[in-house]
């Protein structure tokens, strides 16, 4: 069972200040902002309460020293992500296809691992077998088998390659995810091959100004209807609606939509108690671990000697992607992803030591210039107290597992959104948008 997040220390509700709203949305991530905008556009009086000092949740864009934009959180538009594509178009954002080869380069230290090597062939065979299990396995297949158990059956360095791929693609710990829950999660992410593919897969295209910038623009449309640094402490339901308690006051409303990830939402007190299925989801899931860094250069110099997309399987395992904007003269962006248990091994290092350790390993493959970026941006999402981790939350085997995607039946006046509840493309920005659209429609129907 995962530890329940701590409530904010200042958090004792002030019962003296009560304001009236029609709908309160808890969380200003993409799901919450989509919910709020859909309601606002239909004339509903809505208020968004966000605990963090910023909006965006699991998306975050920073501006580099060269004036370009880099995403430290979710960023990719995958094939079939039509809601994300429409959102970018709505705000006039330029979308471009990432510079990517047919296959990434596989490296182990200074050595390049060929596509005909035993490591590559064994890993490919195992992935094909896993894809079959994902597609054909029923709800009871693998309920007591951990992903780590599958990995132990694969010999040699192929096992290490598969572990690195799994942790980068999912951010989960192989020792804390059953085969059944892995299969359910991957099906919700449109399949294992899609989740691990760039061109034509889940990592196909990017937004020049950054996905996080779109979240900021969504919040700007809502104006003062979005309040940051406003953690929700309790939600008390009754027959007429709900009262949402914060550290600075209470809000009386007819409907509430909670969009925070389930392990983070567990810090909210509910009266009466939540239905058993939702309560078990909040206390029986954990967030994946992921470290992401962006190295920024005057130009994408590595293209002079080939592509930059590679998977390094020595410790820590890292995926490298060329996310440079589509300009002829630069800048160049290298995106580095470290997932799962490997991500946490970096926590004790300084930013400079992390940068040197990760970029120094790439010099043999991309050239010595990779060691000296013009800018370095990084974030360990599992250390973010407001998000708690990576792309999505996973069922903890200690809690007995649960259906995925999560159910979202309302609990009285309380509705649920967030990428974990998406019927399609769960784990992606697309899934967050889908869940927000669905939750807004539910609330509109309930309001009549």
CSV table of C-alpha atoms in Angstrom, one decimal:
chain,number,residue,atom,x,y,z
A,1,UNK,CA,0.0,0.0,0.0
A,2,UNK,CA,1.4,3.4,-0.9
A,3,UNK,CA,1.9,6.1,1.7
A,4,UNK,CA,-0.9,8.7,1.8
A,5,UNK,CA,0.3,12.2,0.9
A,6,UNK,CA,0.7,14.5,3.8
A,7,UNK,CA,-1.9,17.3,4.1
A,8,UNK,CA,-0.5,20.8,3.8
A,9,UNK,CA,0.8,22.0,7.2
A,10,UNK,CA,-1.2,25.2,7.3
A,11,UNK,CA,-4.3,23.4,6.5
A,12,UNK,CA,-7.1,24.0,8.9
A,13,UNK,CA,-10.2,25.1,7.1
A,14,UNK,CA,-11.5,28.6,7.9
A,15,UNK,CA,-15.2,28.2,8.3
A,16,UNK,CA,-15.9,32.0,8.5
A,17,UNK,CA,-15.4,32.8,4.8
A,18,UNK,CA,-17.8,31.0,2.4
A,19,UNK,CA,-18.3,32.0,-1.2
A,20,UNK,CA,-20.8,30.6,-3.7
A,21,UNK,CA,-19.9,29.0,-7.1
A,22,UNK,CA,-21.8,26.7,-9.3
A,23,UNK,CA,-18.8,24.3,-9.9
A,24,UNK,CA,-15.4,23.9,-8.3
A,25,UNK,CA,-12.6,22.2,-10.2
A,26,UNK,CA,-9.8,20.8,-8.1
A,27,UNK,CA,-6.5,20.9,-10.0
A,28,UNK,CA,-5.3,23.2,-12.8
A,29,UNK,CA,-3.6,20.6,-14.9
A,30,UNK,CA,-4.7,20.0,-18.5
A,31,UNK,CA,-7.7,17.9,-17.4
A,32,UNK,CA,-8.9,20.5,-14.9
A,33,UNK,CA,-8.4,23.4,-17.3
A,34,UNK,CA,-10.2,21.6,-20.1
A,35,UNK,CA,-13.1,20.8,-17.7
A,36,UNK,CA,-13.3,24.4,-16.5
A,37,UNK,CA,-13.1,25.9,-20.0
A,38,UNK,CA,-15.8,23.6,-21.4
A,39,UNK,CA,-18.1,24.7,-18.5
A,40,UNK,CA,-17.1,28.3,-18.7
A,41,UNK,CA,-17.9,28.4,-22.4
A,42,UNK,CA,-21.4,27.1,-21.6
A,43,UNK,CA,-22.0,29.9,-19.1
A,44,UNK,CA,-21.3,28.0,-15.9
A,45,UNK,CA,-19.8,29.9,-13.0
A,46,UNK,CA,-16.7,27.8,-12.3
A,47,UNK,CA,-13.7,28.2,-10.0
A,48,UNK,CA,-10.4,26.2,-10.3
A,49,UNK,CA,-8.4,25.6,-7.1
A,50,UNK,CA,-4.7,24.5,-7.6
A,51,UNK,CA,-2.4,23.7,-4.7
A,52,UNK,CA,0.8,24.4,-6.7
A,53,UNK,CA,2.1,28.0,-7.3
A,54,UNK,CA,1.7,27.4,-11.1
A,55,UNK,CA,-0.8,25.9,-13.5
A,56,UNK,CA,-0.2,22.9,-15.8
A,57,UNK,CA,0.2,19.9,-13.5
A,58,UNK,CA,2.2,17.4,-15.4
A,59,UNK,CA,3.1,19.8,-18.2
A,60,UNK,CA,5.7,22.5,-17.7
A,61,UNK,CA,7.5,24.7,-20.3
A,62,UNK,CA,10.6,26.8,-19.7
A,63,UNK,CA,12.2,29.4,-21.9
A,64,UNK,CA,15.9,28.8,-22.7
A,65,UNK,CA,18.8,31.2,-22.7
A,66,UNK,CA,18.5,31.1,-26.5
A,67,UNK,CA,14.9,32.1,-26.5
A,68,UNK,CA,13.5,28.7,-27.4
A,69,UNK,CA,11.0,26.7,-25.4
A,70,UNK,CA,11.5,23.3,-23.8
A,71,UNK,CA,9.0,21.0,-22.2
A,72,UNK,CA,10.0,19.4,-18.9
A,73,UNK,CA,6.8,17.5,-18.6
A,74,UNK,CA,4.4,15.9,-21.1
A,75,UNK,CA,5.0,17.2,-24.6
A,76,UNK,CA,4.4,14.7,-27.4
A,77,UNK,CA,1.4,14.6,-29.8
A,78,UNK,CA,1.0,11.0,-30.8
A,79,UNK,CA,-0.8,9.5,-33.8
A,80,UNK,CA,-4.5,9.8,-33.2
A,81,UNK,CA,-4.2,12.6,-30.6
A,82,UNK,CA,-6.8,14.7,-32.3
A,83,UNK,CA,-7.8,16.7,-29.2
A,84,UNK,CA,-4.2,17.8,-28.5
A,85,UNK,CA,-3.9,18.7,-32.2
A,86,UNK,CA,-7.1,20.8,-32.0
A,87,UNK,CA,-5.9,22.5,-28.8
A,88,UNK,CA,-2.7,23.6,-30.5
A,89,UNK,CA,-4.6,24.9,-33.5
A,90,UNK,CA,-7.0,26.7,-31.2
A,91,UNK,CA,-4.2,28.7,-29.7
A,92,UNK,CA,-2.3,29.2,-33.0
A,93,UNK,CA,0.6,27.0,-31.9
A,94,UNK,CA,2.9,25.5,-34.5
A,95,UNK,CA,3.2,21.7,-34.5
A,96,UNK,CA,6.1,19.9,-36.1
A,97,UNK,CA,7.2,16.3,-36.5
A,98,UNK,CA,10.2,15.3,-34.4
A,99,UNK,CA,13.5,14.5,-36.2
A,100,UNK,CA,13.7,10.8,-35.7
A,101,UNK,CA,15.1,7.7,-37.5
A,102,UNK,CA,13.3,4.4,-38.2
A,103,UNK,CA,14.9,2.8,-35.2
A,104,UNK,CA,16.8,4.4,-32.3
A,105,UNK,CA,20.5,3.6,-31.8
A,106,UNK,CA,21.1,1.1,-29.0
A,107,UNK,CA,24.3,1.8,-27.0
A,108,UNK,CA,25.9,0.1,-24.0
A,109,UNK,CA,28.7,2.4,-22.7
A,110,UNK,CA,30.9,3.3,-25.7
A,111,UNK,CA,29.7,0.3,-27.7
A,112,UNK,CA,26.9,0.4,-30.2
A,113,UNK,CA,24.7,-2.7,-30.1
A,114,UNK,CA,23.8,-3.9,-33.6
A,115,UNK,CA,20.3,-4.9,-34.7
A,116,UNK,CA,21.5,-8.4,-35.4
A,117,UNK,CA,23.1,-8.8,-32.0
A,118,UNK,CA,21.7,-11.4,-29.5
A,119,UNK,CA,20.8,-8.5,-27.2
A,120,UNK,CA,18.6,-6.8,-29.8
A,121,UNK,CA,17.1,-10.0,-31.2
A,122,UNK,CA,16.3,-11.5,-27.8
A,123,UNK,CA,14.7,-8.2,-26.6
A,124,UNK,CA,12.7,-8.0,-29.8
A,125,UNK,CA,11.4,-11.5,-29.4
A,126,UNK,CA,10.4,-10.8,-25.8
A,127,UNK,CA,8.7,-7.5,-26.7
A,128,UNK,CA,6.7,-9.4,-29.4
A,129,UNK,CA,5.7,-12.0,-26.8
A,130,UNK,CA,4.7,-9.2,-24.3
A,131,UNK,CA,2.6,-7.5,-27.0
A,132,UNK,CA,0.7,-10.8,-27.5
A,133,UNK,CA,0.1,-11.1,-23.8
A,134,UNK,CA,-1.1,-7.5,-23.7
A,135,UNK,CA,-3.5,-8.0,-26.6
A,136,UNK,CA,-4.9,-11.4,-25.7
A,137,UNK,CA,-4.6,-11.6,-21.9
A,138,UNK,CA,-7.8,-11.5,-19.9
A,139,UNK,CA,-8.5,-9.7,-16.6
A,140,UNK,CA,-7.2,-12.6,-14.6
A,141,UNK,CA,-4.0,-13.4,-16.6
A,142,UNK,CA,-0.9,-12.5,-14.7
A,143,UNK,CA,-2.6,-11.1,-11.6
A,144,UNK,CA,0.2,-12.6,-9.4
A,145,UNK,CA,3.1,-12.2,-11.8
A,146,UNK,CA,5.3,-9.1,-11.6
A,147,UNK,CA,6.9,-7.5,-14.6
A,148,UNK,CA,10.2,-8.1,-12.8
A,149,UNK,CA,9.4,-11.9,-13.0
A,150,UNK,CA,9.1,-11.6,-16.7
A,151,UNK,CA,12.4,-9.8,-16.9
A,152,UNK,CA,14.2,-12.5,-15.0
A,153,UNK,CA,13.3,-15.0,-17.7
A,154,UNK,CA,15.3,-13.0,-20.3
A,155,UNK,CA,19.0,-13.8,-20.5
A,156,UNK,CA,22.0,-11.5,-20.9
A,157,UNK,CA,22.0,-7.8,-21.7
A,158,UNK,CA,18.6,-8.2,-23.4
A,159,UNK,CA,17.1,-8.2,-19.9
A,160,UNK,CA,18.7,-4.9,-19.1
A,161,UNK,CA,17.5,-3.4,-22.4
A,162,UNK,CA,14.0,-4.5,-21.7
A,163,UNK,CA,14.1,-3.0,-18.2
A,164,UNK,CA,15.3,0.3,-19.5
A,165,UNK,CA,12.7,0.4,-22.2
A,166,UNK,CA,10.0,-0.5,-19.7
A,167,UNK,CA,11.0,2.1,-17.2
A,168,UNK,CA,11.4,4.9,-19.7
A,169,UNK,CA,8.1,4.1,-21.5
A,170,UNK,CA,6.0,3.6,-18.3
A,171,UNK,CA,8.0,5.2,-15.3
A,172,UNK,CA,6.8,2.3,-13.2
A,173,UNK,CA,8.9,0.0,-11.1
A,174,UNK,CA,9.0,-3.6,-12.5
A,175,UNK,CA,8.9,-4.9,-9.0
A,176,UNK,CA,5.7,-3.0,-8.3
A,177,UNK,CA,3.5,-3.8,-11.3
A,178,UNK,CA,1.8,-7.0,-12.1
A,179,UNK,CA,1.5,-8.4,-15.6
A,180,UNK,CA,-2.2,-8.0,-15.4
A,181,UNK,CA,-2.0,-4.3,-14.5
A,182,UNK,CA,0.8,-3.7,-17.0
A,183,UNK,CA,-1.3,-5.2,-19.7
A,184,UNK,CA,-4.4,-3.1,-18.7
A,185,UNK,CA,-2.2,0.0,-18.6
A,186,UNK,CA,-0.6,-0.6,-22.0
A,187,UNK,CA,-4.0,-1.3,-23.6
A,188,UNK,CA,-5.2,2.0,-22.3
A,189,UNK,CA,-2.1,3.6,-23.9
A,190,UNK,CA,-3.0,2.1,-27.3
A,191,UNK,CA,-0.6,-0.8,-27.2
A,192,UNK,CA,3.1,-1.5,-26.3
A,193,UNK,CA,4.4,-0.8,-29.8
A,194,UNK,CA,2.6,2.6,-30.0
A,195,UNK,CA,3.9,3.6,-26.5
A,196,UNK,CA,7.5,2.9,-27.5
A,197,UNK,CA,7.4,4.3,-31.1
A,198,UNK,CA,8.3,7.8,-32.1
A,199,UNK,CA,7.4,8.4,-35.8
A,200,UNK,CA,3.9,7.2,-36.3
A,201,UNK,CA,3.6,6.3,-32.6
A,202,UNK,CA,3.0,8.1,-29.3
A,203,UNK,CA,6.0,10.4,-29.6
A,204,UNK,CA,5.4,11.7,-33.2
A,205,UNK,CA,5.1,15.5,-33.0
A,206,UNK,CA,5.8,18.5,-30.8
A,207,UNK,CA,4.6,22.0,-30.1
A,208,UNK,CA,7.2,24.7,-30.9
A,209,UNK,CA,6.1,27.0,-28.0
A,210,UNK,CA,5.7,24.0,-25.7
A,211,UNK,CA,2.8,22.0,-24.3
A,212,UNK,CA,3.1,23.8,-21.0
A,213,UNK,CA,2.5,27.1,-22.8
A,214,UNK,CA,-0.9,25.9,-24.0
A,215,UNK,CA,-1.9,25.2,-20.4
A,216,UNK,CA,-0.8,28.7,-19.4
A,217,UNK,CA,-3.0,30.1,-22.2
A,218,UNK,CA,-5.9,28.0,-21.2
A,219,UNK,CA,-5.6,29.4,-17.7
A,220,UNK,CA,-5.3,33.0,-19.0
A,221,UNK,CA,-8.7,32.5,-20.7
A,222,UNK,CA,-10.2,31.7,-17.3
A,223,UNK,CA,-8.5,34.7,-15.6
A,224,UNK,CA,-9.2,35.0,-11.9
A,225,UNK,CA,-11.4,31.9,-12.0
A,226,UNK,CA,-8.1,30.0,-11.5
A,227,UNK,CA,-6.4,30.3,-8.1
A,228,UNK,CA,-3.0,28.8,-7.5
A,229,UNK,CA,-1.5,28.1,-4.0
A,230,UNK,CA,-5.0,27.1,-2.9
A,231,UNK,CA,-4.9,23.4,-1.7
A,232,UNK,CA,-8.2,21.8,-1.1
A,233,UNK,CA,-8.3,20.2,2.3
A,234,UNK,CA,-11.8,18.7,2.5
A,235,UNK,CA,-14.9,18.2,0.5
A,236,UNK,CA,-18.2,17.7,2.4
A,237,UNK,CA,-21.1,16.5,0.4
A,238,UNK,CA,-24.8,16.7,1.0
A,239,UNK,CA,-28.0,16.4,-0.9
A,240,UNK,CA,-27.8,19.9,-2.3
A,241,UNK,CA,-24.2,19.9,-3.4
A,242,UNK,CA,-20.9,20.2,-1.6
A,243,UNK,CA,-18.7,22.5,0.4
A,244,UNK,CA,-15.0,22.7,-0.6
A,245,UNK,CA,-12.7,23.7,2.2
A,246,UNK,CA,-9.3,25.4,1.7
A,247,UNK,CA,-6.8,26.9,4.0
A,248,UNK,CA,-8.3,30.4,3.5
A,249,UNK,CA,-12.0,29.7,3.3
A,250,UNK,CA,-14.8,27.5,2.0
A,251,UNK,CA,-16.6,27.4,-1.3
A,252,UNK,CA,-20.2,26.3,-1.6
A,253,UNK,CA,-21.1,24.7,-4.9
A,254,UNK,CA,-23.5,22.4,-6.7
A,255,UNK,CA,-20.8,20.2,-8.3
A,256,UNK,CA,-17.1,19.4,-7.8
A,257,UNK,CA,-14.6,17.9,-10.3
A,258,UNK,CA,-11.4,16.4,-8.8
A,259,UNK,CA,-8.7,16.1,-11.4
A,260,UNK,CA,-5.6,15.5,-9.2
A,261,UNK,CA,-3.8,12.2,-9.6
A,262,UNK,CA,-5.3,9.6,-7.3
A,263,UNK,CA,-2.4,9.4,-4.9
A,264,UNK,CA,-2.3,13.2,-4.5
A,265,UNK,CA,-6.1,13.4,-4.2
A,266,UNK,CA,-5.9,11.0,-1.3
A,267,UNK,CA,-4.9,14.0,0.9
A,268,UNK,CA,-8.4,15.4,0.6
A,269,UNK,CA,-10.8,14.5,3.4
A,270,UNK,CA,-14.3,13.5,2.3
A,271,UNK,CA,-17.5,13.5,4.3
A,272,UNK,CA,-19.2,11.2,4.0
A,273,UNK,CA,-16.5,8.7,3.1
A,274,UNK,CA,-15.8,8.0,-0.6
A,275,UNK,CA,-17.2,4.9,-2.2
A,276,UNK,CA,-14.9,1.9,-1.6
A,277,UNK,CA,-13.7,1.6,-5.2
A,278,UNK,CA,-12.6,5.3,-5.4
A,279,UNK,CA,-11.1,5.2,-1.9
A,280,UNK,CA,-9.1,2.1,-2.7
A,281,UNK,CA,-7.8,3.7,-6.0
A,282,UNK,CA,-6.5,6.8,-4.1
A,283,UNK,CA,-4.8,4.7,-1.4
A,284,UNK,CA,-3.8,1.8,-3.6
A,285,UNK,CA,-1.9,3.5,-6.4
A,286,UNK,CA,1.5,5.1,-6.7
A,287,UNK,CA,3.0,7.5,-9.2
A,288,UNK,CA,5.8,6.4,-11.5
A,289,UNK,CA,9.2,8.0,-11.2
A,290,UNK,CA,10.8,10.0,-14.0
A,291,UNK,CA,13.7,12.4,-14.5
A,292,UNK,CA,13.7,14.6,-17.5
A,293,UNK,CA,16.4,17.0,-18.8
A,294,UNK,CA,16.8,19.2,-21.8
A,295,UNK,CA,20.2,20.1,-23.1
A,296,UNK,CA,20.2,23.2,-25.3
A,297,UNK,CA,22.8,24.0,-27.9
A,298,UNK,CA,23.4,26.8,-30.5
A,299,UNK,CA,22.7,24.3,-33.2
A,300,UNK,CA,21.9,20.6,-33.6
A,301,UNK,CA,25.5,19.7,-34.5
A,302,UNK,CA,25.0,16.0,-34.1
A,303,UNK,CA,23.0,15.8,-37.3
A,304,UNK,CA,26.3,16.3,-39.2
A,305,UNK,CA,27.2,12.7,-38.1
A,306,UNK,CA,23.8,11.1,-38.0
A,307,UNK,CA,20.7,11.2,-35.8
A,308,UNK,CA,20.7,11.6,-32.0
A,309,UNK,CA,17.9,9.3,-31.0
A,310,UNK,CA,19.4,6.5,-28.8
A,311,UNK,CA,18.8,4.2,-25.9
A,312,UNK,CA,21.7,3.9,-23.5
A,313,UNK,CA,21.4,0.7,-21.3
A,314,UNK,CA,24.3,1.2,-19.0
A,315,UNK,CA,23.5,2.8,-15.6
A,316,UNK,CA,21.4,4.8,-15.5
A,317,UNK,CA,19.4,3.8,-18.5
A,318,UNK,CA,18.5,6.9,-20.6
A,319,UNK,CA,16.5,7.6,-23.7
A,320,UNK,CA,17.8,10.5,-25.9
A,321,UNK,CA,15.6,12.3,-28.4
A,322,UNK,CA,16.2,15.2,-30.8
A,323,UNK,CA,13.5,17.7,-30.0
A,324,UNK,CA,15.0,20.6,-31.8
A,325,UNK,CA,12.6,23.2,-33.2
A,326,UNK,CA,12.1,23.2,-37.0
A,327,UNK,CA,14.5,26.1,-37.8
A,328,UNK,CA,17.4,25.9,-40.2
A,329,UNK,CA,20.0,27.6,-38.0
A,330,UNK,CA,19.2,26.2,-34.5
A,331,UNK,CA,18.9,26.0,-31.6
A,332,UNK,CA,19.4,22.3,-30.9
A,333,UNK,CA,17.5,20.5,-28.1
A,334,UNK,CA,18.4,17.1,-26.8
A,335,UNK,CA,15.7,15.5,-24.5
A,336,UNK,CA,16.9,12.9,-22.0
A,337,UNK,CA,14.5,10.6,-20.1
A,338,UNK,CA,15.4,8.4,-17.2
A,339,UNK,CA,12.5,6.3,-15.7
A,340,UNK,CA,11.6,4.1,-12.8
A,341,UNK,CA,14.2,3.0,-10.3
A,342,UNK,CA,17.0,4.4,-12.4
A,343,UNK,CA,15.5,7.9,-12.1
A,344,UNK,CA,15.7,7.8,-8.4
A,345,UNK,CA,19.5,7.0,-8.5
A,346,UNK,CA,20.1,10.5,-9.7
A,347,UNK,CA,18.3,12.2,-6.8
A,348,UNK,CA,21.4,12.5,-4.6
A,349,UNK,CA,23.6,14.3,-7.2
A,350,UNK,CA,23.9,18.0,-7.8
A,351,UNK,CA,22.5,19.4,-11.1
A,352,UNK,CA,26.0,19.8,-12.4
A,353,UNK,CA,26.9,16.2,-11.6
A,354,UNK,CA,23.8,14.9,-13.2
A,355,UNK,CA,24.5,17.0,-16.3
A,356,UNK,CA,28.1,15.8,-16.5
A,357,UNK,CA,27.2,12.2,-15.8
A,358,UNK,CA,24.5,12.0,-18.5
A,359,UNK,CA,26.1,14.1,-21.2
A,360,UNK,CA,29.6,12.7,-20.7
A,361,UNK,CA,28.2,9.3,-21.7
A,362,UNK,CA,26.9,10.6,-25.0
A,363,UNK,CA,30.2,12.2,-26.2
A,364,UNK,CA,31.4,9.0,-27.8
A,365,UNK,CA,28.3,8.7,-29.9
A,366,UNK,CA,27.3,12.4,-30.5
A,367,UNK,CA,30.7,14.2,-30.3
A,368,UNK,CA,32.5,16.1,-27.5
A,369,UNK,CA,30.4,19.3,-28.1
A,370,UNK,CA,27.6,17.5,-26.3
A,371,UNK,CA,29.4,18.0,-23.0
A,372,UNK,CA,29.0,21.8,-23.1
A,373,UNK,CA,25.4,22.9,-23.6
A,374,UNK,CA,24.4,26.6,-23.7
A,375,UNK,CA,21.6,25.7,-21.3
A,376,UNK,CA,20.5,22.8,-19.0
A,377,UNK,CA,16.9,22.3,-17.8
A,378,UNK,CA,15.9,19.4,-15.6
A,379,UNK,CA,13.1,18.1,-13.4
A,380,UNK,CA,12.6,15.0,-11.2
A,381,UNK,CA,8.9,14.6,-11.2
A,382,UNK,CA,8.8,12.1,-8.4
A,383,UNK,CA,10.1,14.8,-6.1
A,384,UNK,CA,7.4,17.3,-7.0
A,385,UNK,CA,5.0,17.4,-4.0
A,386,UNK,CA,2.1,18.6,-6.1
A,387,UNK,CA,2.3,16.0,-8.8
A,388,UNK,CA,4.1,13.1,-7.1
A,389,UNK,CA,5.6,11.5,-10.2
A,390,UNK,CA,5.5,10.6,-13.8
A,391,UNK,CA,3.0,10.1,-16.6
A,392,UNK,CA,0.3,8.3,-14.6
A,393,UNK,CA,-0.5,6.5,-11.4
A,394,UNK,CA,-0.2,2.7,-11.2
A,395,UNK,CA,-2.0,0.1,-9.1
A,396,UNK,CA,0.2,-1.2,-6.3
A,397,UNK,CA,0.3,-5.0,-6.0
A,398,UNK,CA,0.1,-4.6,-2.2
A,399,UNK,CA,-3.3,-3.1,-2.6
A,400,UNK,CA,-4.6,-6.0,-4.6
A,401,UNK,CA,-4.9,-4.4,-8.0
A,402,UNK,CA,-7.8,-2.6,-9.6
A,403,UNK,CA,-9.4,-1.9,-13.0
A,404,UNK,CA,-7.6,0.4,-15.3
A,405,UNK,CA,-8.5,3.0,-16.6
A,406,UNK,CA,-10.1,4.0,-13.4
A,407,UNK,CA,-13.8,4.2,-13.0
A,408,UNK,CA,-15.3,7.7,-12.8
A,409,UNK,CA,-18.8,7.2,-11.5
A,410,UNK,CA,-19.7,10.4,-9.5
A,411,UNK,CA,-19.9,10.2,-5.7
A,412,UNK,CA,-22.9,12.4,-5.1
A,413,UNK,CA,-21.9,15.9,-6.2
A,414,UNK,CA,-18.2,14.9,-6.8
A,415,UNK,CA,-17.0,14.0,-10.3
A,416,UNK,CA,-13.6,12.7,-11.4
A,417,UNK,CA,-11.2,13.5,-14.3
A,418,UNK,CA,-7.5,13.1,-15.0
A,419,UNK,CA,-5.6,11.0,-17.5
A,420,UNK,CA,-6.0,7.9,-15.3
A,421,UNK,CA,-9.7,7.9,-16.0
A,422,UNK,CA,-9.5,8.4,-19.8
A,423,UNK,CA,-11.2,5.9,-22.0
A,424,UNK,CA,-8.6,6.4,-24.7
A,425,UNK,CA,-4.9,7.5,-24.7
A,426,UNK,CA,-4.7,7.2,-20.9
A,427,UNK,CA,-1.3,8.4,-19.7
A,428,UNK,CA,-1.0,11.1,-22.3
A,429,UNK,CA,-2.1,14.8,-22.6
A,430,UNK,CA,-4.7,13.5,-25.1
A,431,UNK,CA,-6.2,11.3,-22.3
A,432,UNK,CA,-6.2,14.3,-19.9
A,433,UNK,CA,-8.1,16.3,-22.5
A,434,UNK,CA,-10.6,13.5,-23.1
A,435,UNK,CA,-11.3,13.1,-19.4
A,436,UNK,CA,-11.9,16.8,-19.0
A,437,UNK,CA,-14.4,16.9,-21.9
A,438,UNK,CA,-16.2,13.9,-20.4
A,439,UNK,CA,-16.3,15.4,-16.9
A,440,UNK,CA,-17.6,18.7,-18.2
A,441,UNK,CA,-20.4,16.9,-20.1
A,442,UNK,CA,-21.3,14.9,-16.9
A,443,UNK,CA,-21.5,18.1,-14.9
A,444,UNK,CA,-23.6,19.9,-17.5
A,445,UNK,CA,-26.0,17.0,-17.6
A,446,UNK,CA,-26.2,17.0,-13.8
A,447,UNK,CA,-26.9,20.7,-13.7
A,448,UNK,CA,-29.7,20.3,-16.2
